[in-house]
Short mmCIF file of C-alpha atoms and ligand atoms in Angstrom, two decimals:
data_model
loop_
_atom_site.label_atom_id
_atom_site.label_comp_id
_atom_site.label_asym_id
_atom_site.label_seq_id
_atom_site.Cartn_x
_atom_site.Cartn_y
_atom_site.Cartn_z
CA MET A 1 105.39 102.45 109.99
CA SER A 2 105.76 105.25 106.96
CA LYS A 3 102.73 105.39 104.44
CA SER A 4 102.57 104.50 100.98
CA ILE A 5 100.23 105.55 98.01
CA GLY A 6 98.73 103.32 95.53
CA ILE A 7 97.38 104.57 92.35
CA ASP A 8 95.11 102.51 89.86
CA ILE A 9 94.73 104.02 86.76
CA GLY A 10 91.35 103.16 85.12
CA GLY A 11 89.66 103.74 81.74
CA THR A 12 87.70 106.75 82.71
CA ASN A 13 88.75 107.59 86.36
CA CYS A 14 91.62 106.85 89.10
CA ARG A 15 91.67 105.55 92.37
CA LEU A 16 94.23 106.61 94.85
CA GLY A 17 94.76 104.65 98.12
CA VAL A 18 96.91 105.64 101.23
CA PHE A 19 98.28 102.75 102.86
CA ASP A 20 99.81 102.17 106.32
CA GLY A 21 101.39 98.47 105.44
CA LEU A 22 98.37 96.38 103.95
CA GLN A 23 95.76 98.91 105.74
CA LEU A 24 93.81 101.01 103.41
CA VAL A 25 93.71 104.54 105.68
CA ASN A 26 92.11 106.77 102.96
CA GLU A 27 90.88 106.33 99.44
CA THR A 28 90.11 109.06 96.86
CA ARG A 29 88.58 108.94 93.50
CA PHE A 30 88.94 111.47 90.79
CA GLN A 31 87.65 111.67 87.33
CA ALA A 32 90.40 111.24 84.82
CA ASP A 33 89.65 110.28 81.38
CA PHE A 34 92.92 109.71 80.08
CA MET A 35 91.68 107.66 76.93
CA GLN A 36 89.94 110.96 76.11
CA THR A 37 93.14 113.26 77.02
CA CYS A 38 95.15 110.88 74.52
CA LYS A 39 92.56 111.10 71.74
CA ASN A 40 92.04 114.68 71.64
CA ASN A 41 95.53 116.01 72.14
CA LEU A 42 99.12 115.45 70.74
CA PRO A 43 100.86 113.00 72.70
CA ASP A 44 103.21 115.38 74.35
CA VAL A 45 100.34 117.79 75.36
CA ALA A 46 98.41 114.70 76.50
CA TRP A 47 101.47 113.30 78.41
CA GLN A 48 101.72 116.85 80.34
CA GLN A 49 97.95 116.83 81.11
CA ILE A 50 98.20 113.40 82.61
CA LEU A 51 101.43 114.20 84.68
CA ARG A 52 99.55 117.64 86.12
CA VAL A 53 96.34 115.30 87.04
CA LEU A 54 98.36 112.74 89.05
CA THR A 55 100.76 115.40 90.38
CA SER A 56 97.81 117.39 91.93
CA ALA A 57 96.25 114.12 93.38
CA ILE A 58 99.14 113.01 95.07
CA GLN A 59 100.26 116.19 96.39
CA SER A 60 96.73 116.81 98.03
CA GLU A 61 97.71 113.71 100.09
CA PHE A 62 100.87 114.87 101.11
CA ILE A 63 99.23 117.58 103.07
CA ARG A 64 97.21 115.36 104.62
CA TYR A 65 99.80 112.58 105.50
CA PRO A 66 103.21 113.87 105.56
CA ASP A 67 104.81 110.58 106.36
CA ILE A 68 104.08 109.46 102.81
CA GLN A 69 107.47 107.80 101.46
CA THR A 70 106.60 105.88 98.22
CA ILE A 71 104.19 105.98 95.43
CA GLY A 72 103.14 102.96 93.21
CA ILE A 73 101.02 103.31 90.02
CA GLY A 74 99.27 100.58 88.35
CA PHE A 75 99.29 101.77 84.75
CA PRO A 76 97.40 100.37 81.72
CA GLY A 77 100.21 99.81 79.38
CA PHE A 78 103.24 97.66 78.72
CA ILE A 79 106.06 98.76 81.14
CA HIS A 80 109.66 97.94 80.32
CA PRO A 81 110.81 96.16 83.45
CA GLN A 82 114.45 97.65 83.41
CA THR A 83 113.86 101.20 82.26
CA GLN A 84 110.28 101.72 83.61
CA CYS A 85 109.45 103.44 80.50
CA ILE A 86 105.70 102.83 78.95
CA ALA A 87 106.43 100.93 75.93
CA GLN A 88 102.98 101.00 74.46
CA ALA A 89 99.51 101.46 76.10
CA PRO A 90 96.66 100.24 73.81
CA ASN A 91 93.83 102.14 75.22
CA LEU A 92 95.92 105.39 75.45
CA PRO A 93 96.67 106.07 71.81
CA GLY A 94 99.61 107.87 71.03
CA LEU A 95 101.64 107.39 74.28
CA LYS A 96 104.83 105.81 73.59
CA ASP A 97 108.28 105.46 75.29
CA VAL A 98 107.28 108.03 78.07
CA ASN A 99 108.54 107.54 81.50
CA LEU A 100 106.02 107.84 84.27
CA SER A 101 108.46 106.84 87.21
CA CYS A 102 111.09 109.41 86.16
CA ASP A 103 108.89 112.43 85.45
CA LEU A 104 106.72 112.16 88.28
CA SER A 105 109.55 111.29 90.70
CA ARG A 106 111.34 114.33 89.34
CA ILE A 107 108.15 116.65 90.02
CA ILE A 108 107.24 115.14 93.52
CA ALA A 109 110.71 114.32 94.84
CA LYS A 110 109.73 110.74 96.07
CA LYS A 111 110.45 107.22 94.83
CA VAL A 112 107.59 106.19 92.26
CA VAL A 113 107.41 102.68 91.31
CA VAL A 114 105.10 102.05 87.76
CA GLU A 115 103.74 98.71 86.87
CA ASN A 116 101.20 97.52 84.49
CA ASP A 117 97.83 97.83 86.18
CA ALA A 118 96.88 93.93 85.84
CA LEU A 119 100.29 92.90 87.22
CA ALA A 120 99.94 95.41 90.31
CA ALA A 121 96.53 93.95 91.21
CA ALA A 122 97.78 90.38 90.76
CA TYR A 123 100.48 91.44 93.36
CA GLY A 124 97.82 92.96 95.76
CA GLU A 125 95.64 89.77 95.50
CA TYR A 126 99.04 87.67 96.33
CA CYS A 127 99.56 89.86 99.32
CA LEU A 128 95.75 89.76 100.41
CA ASN A 129 95.51 85.92 99.82
CA GLY A 130 98.48 84.72 102.23
CA LYS A 131 101.29 84.72 99.41
CA PRO A 132 100.41 81.02 97.98
CA SER A 133 103.79 79.43 97.29
CA ALA A 134 102.61 77.96 93.95
CA GLY A 135 102.05 81.82 92.83
CA LEU A 136 98.76 83.52 91.67
CA ILE A 137 97.27 84.45 88.46
CA TYR A 138 95.00 87.62 88.33
CA ILE A 139 92.60 88.27 85.24
CA GLY A 140 91.22 91.95 85.47
CA LEU A 141 88.06 92.20 83.53
CA GLY A 142 87.23 95.98 82.94
CA THR A 143 87.32 98.36 80.14
CA GLY A 144 89.57 96.04 78.69
CA VAL A 145 91.05 92.40 79.89
CA GLY A 146 94.40 92.68 81.89
CA GLY A 147 96.49 89.52 83.23
CA GLY A 148 99.18 89.46 85.87
CA LEU A 149 101.20 86.63 87.22
CA ILE A 150 103.09 86.29 90.43
CA ILE A 151 105.66 83.59 90.56
CA ASP A 152 108.20 83.08 93.24
CA GLY A 153 106.87 86.04 95.26
CA LYS A 154 107.51 88.42 92.46
CA PRO A 155 105.54 90.02 89.61
CA PHE A 156 106.62 88.49 86.42
CA SER A 157 106.67 91.00 83.57
CA GLY A 158 108.99 89.24 81.05
CA ALA A 159 111.68 90.94 79.02
CA HIS A 160 109.50 93.68 77.34
CA GLY A 161 106.62 94.13 80.20
CA VAL A 162 104.40 92.16 78.06
CA ALA A 163 103.96 88.94 79.87
CA MET A 164 100.66 87.91 80.65
CA GLU A 165 98.91 90.32 78.27
CA VAL A 166 96.10 87.83 78.06
CA GLY A 167 93.68 90.58 76.69
CA HIS A 168 95.42 90.38 73.49
CA ILE A 169 95.63 86.62 73.00
CA THR A 170 93.61 85.65 69.83
CA VAL A 171 90.87 83.99 70.20
CA GLU A 172 88.95 84.47 66.90
CA PRO A 173 91.34 84.72 63.71
CA ASN A 174 90.45 87.64 61.79
CA GLY A 175 87.81 88.63 64.61
CA ARG A 176 87.02 92.13 65.96
CA LEU A 177 89.92 94.88 65.35
CA CYS A 178 91.60 95.72 68.56
CA GLY A 179 93.39 98.83 69.84
CA CYS A 180 96.54 96.77 69.88
CA GLY A 181 96.42 96.77 66.05
CA ASN A 182 95.60 93.11 65.83
CA ARG A 183 92.16 91.38 65.29
CA GLY A 184 89.99 88.96 67.38
CA CYS A 185 91.76 89.60 71.03
CA LEU A 186 90.20 88.19 74.03
CA GLU A 187 89.51 91.85 75.37
CA GLN A 188 87.20 92.52 72.27
CA TYR A 189 84.81 89.56 73.73
CA ALA A 190 85.51 89.30 77.33
CA SER A 191 85.69 93.03 78.67
CA ALA A 192 82.72 95.57 79.54
CA THR A 193 83.46 96.78 76.16
CA GLY A 194 83.53 93.48 74.40
CA VAL A 195 80.24 92.15 76.01
CA GLY A 196 78.62 95.58 74.83
CA ASN A 197 79.93 95.03 71.29
CA SER A 198 78.75 91.44 71.25
CA TYR A 199 75.26 92.52 72.10
CA PHE A 200 75.34 95.36 69.80
CA LEU A 201 76.54 93.17 66.74
CA ALA A 202 73.30 90.93 67.59
CA THR A 203 70.84 93.54 68.20
CA GLN A 204 72.20 96.83 66.76
CA ASN A 205 71.38 98.20 70.38
CA ARG A 206 74.09 99.86 72.52
CA LEU A 207 73.95 99.11 76.09
CA ASN A 208 76.79 99.06 78.86
CA ALA A 209 77.79 96.07 80.55
CA PHE A 210 75.93 96.89 83.53
CA GLU A 211 72.50 97.35 81.53
CA LEU A 212 73.16 94.20 79.74
CA ALA A 213 73.64 92.31 83.27
CA LYS A 214 70.42 93.32 84.41
CA LEU A 215 68.81 92.38 81.08
CA ALA A 216 70.54 88.68 81.26
CA ILE A 217 69.43 88.26 84.79
CA GLU A 218 65.94 89.18 83.62
CA ASN A 219 66.40 86.23 81.08
CA ASP A 220 67.13 88.39 77.78
CA VAL A 221 68.68 85.77 75.38
CA GLN A 222 70.98 88.14 73.33
CA ALA A 223 72.38 89.73 76.78
CA GLN A 224 73.06 86.19 78.10
CA ALA A 225 74.73 85.28 74.94
CA ALA A 226 77.05 88.14 75.14
CA PHE A 227 78.15 86.88 78.72
CA ASN A 228 78.40 83.33 77.39
CA GLU A 229 80.63 84.42 74.75
CA ALA A 230 82.58 86.29 77.21
CA GLY A 231 82.89 83.29 79.50
CA ARG A 232 83.94 80.99 76.58
CA ALA A 233 86.65 83.19 75.33
CA LEU A 234 88.24 83.39 78.59
CA GLY A 235 87.88 79.79 79.18
CA GLN A 236 89.93 78.90 75.92
CA VAL A 237 92.36 81.44 76.93
CA MET A 238 92.68 80.08 80.65
CA ALA A 239 93.25 76.75 79.15
CA HIS A 240 96.31 77.87 77.12
CA ILE A 241 97.65 79.79 80.12
CA GLN A 242 97.61 76.67 82.40
CA LYS A 243 99.13 74.48 79.78
CA ILE A 244 102.08 76.96 79.65
CA ILE A 245 102.58 77.96 83.15
CA ASP A 246 100.39 75.42 85.26
CA VAL A 247 99.60 78.00 88.26
CA PRO A 248 96.41 77.06 89.59
CA ASN A 249 95.55 79.86 92.03
CA VAL A 250 93.18 82.32 89.64
CA ILE A 251 91.52 85.33 90.66
CA ILE A 252 88.94 87.13 88.82
CA GLY A 253 88.77 90.95 89.35
CA GLY A 254 87.57 94.06 87.51
CA GLY A 255 84.18 95.80 87.23
CA LEU A 256 82.93 93.12 84.96
CA SER A 257 83.84 90.32 87.78
CA ALA A 258 80.59 91.50 89.43
CA SER A 259 78.93 89.55 86.53
CA TRP A 260 81.12 86.52 86.92
CA ASP A 261 77.84 84.19 87.54
CA LEU A 262 76.65 85.06 84.25
CA MET A 263 79.97 83.93 82.45
CA GLN A 264 80.72 81.14 84.75
CA ASP A 265 78.81 78.41 83.16
CA SER A 266 80.55 78.91 79.86
CA PHE A 267 83.91 79.67 81.18
CA ASN A 268 83.88 76.25 83.00
CA ALA A 269 82.69 74.30 80.11
CA GLN A 270 85.29 75.66 77.67
CA LEU A 271 88.23 75.43 79.93
CA ASP A 272 87.37 71.81 81.03
CA MET A 273 87.04 71.05 77.25
CA ASP A 274 90.44 72.61 76.51
CA LEU A 275 92.55 71.52 79.33
CA ILE A 276 94.86 68.72 79.53
CA ALA A 277 93.21 65.86 81.45
CA VAL A 278 95.77 65.98 84.27
CA LEU A 279 94.82 69.68 85.18
CA ARG A 280 91.06 68.95 84.91
CA GLY A 281 89.20 70.17 88.30
CA LYS A 282 92.64 71.38 89.65
CA ILE A 283 92.33 74.91 88.74
CA ASN A 284 90.76 77.11 91.43
CA VAL A 285 88.86 80.17 90.33
CA ASN A 286 87.59 82.68 92.46
CA VAL A 287 86.28 86.17 92.17
CA SER A 288 88.26 88.93 93.98
CA GLY A 289 86.99 89.56 97.59
CA ALA A 290 89.04 92.71 97.95
CA ASP A 291 86.68 94.81 96.99
CA ASP A 292 88.70 95.99 93.98
CA ILE A 293 91.09 97.77 96.08
CA ALA A 294 93.85 95.05 94.77
CA GLY A 295 95.16 97.43 92.21
CA MET A 296 95.99 100.32 94.55
CA LEU A 297 97.16 97.87 97.44
CA GLY A 298 99.50 95.91 94.81
CA ALA A 299 100.98 99.25 93.38
CA ALA A 300 101.38 100.50 96.97
CA MET A 301 103.34 97.21 98.12
CA LEU A 302 105.57 97.23 94.94
CA SER A 303 106.59 100.70 95.64
CA VAL A 304 107.54 99.76 99.00
CA ASN A 305 109.16 96.66 98.54
CA ALA A 306 111.01 97.76 95.29
ZN1 LIG B 1 94.65 93.53 71.06
#
């Protein structure tokens, strides 16, 4: 079987997996702070730099694995389902209407499929969890909060690539300013950044989510409150999602999911409170068991199946 590449573009680094079917045969991580690239450069210059970094990473794999046929990329932005254009990337300021699929496939002469990063991860989880017929929801808690829905065996991206952009659902009217331009979005509370901000607002002390998880386990009340706030906000949003689409298989992934124990109680309490009675107790929420390879795997599988 020919191989495929799956790339997961994160906030400050990228992960590249070479897959033989569902099997990961090699993983490479490389430093790529695309957020800073976009902040420090004009959009055209930033875009050329991003293309250069990705091209170089992909071409090194071609040398090692000449039978690579397709490349899938999970990208942190809204991808137009027909044109594959990146309509907007809230955490990559300035990027607009660029076409990663076209630009990259022109350079490397292979098929390149680009999908929203959380939707790619959702597809990866769907493949790894036996392709459940009721579909699957993936929530990625990382630098931001992403969401992806697989329904009828396919990623559901909506007409503009914005479906399941749950990180930008309002949980706090007139709340914290978000990268998308609105206020009070979920990801300002339930992402790694959001947890850090909750703690900072309460203590004026700037710590990262990893340090805060450690403090919370040691019973620091303010650190615990920051994680409770994250769980509460996510529970509220999950109740809304279920009332709209009723897909009970939920996988929580992303770096912050390692601290799910610290959010779980407030999440469950809020979810239970906000759900319609008929759905109470019927939502199966699990932390990803895929060691976070789901994003790469899903992107690779989407490139193979496209
Ligand atoms: Zn937002």
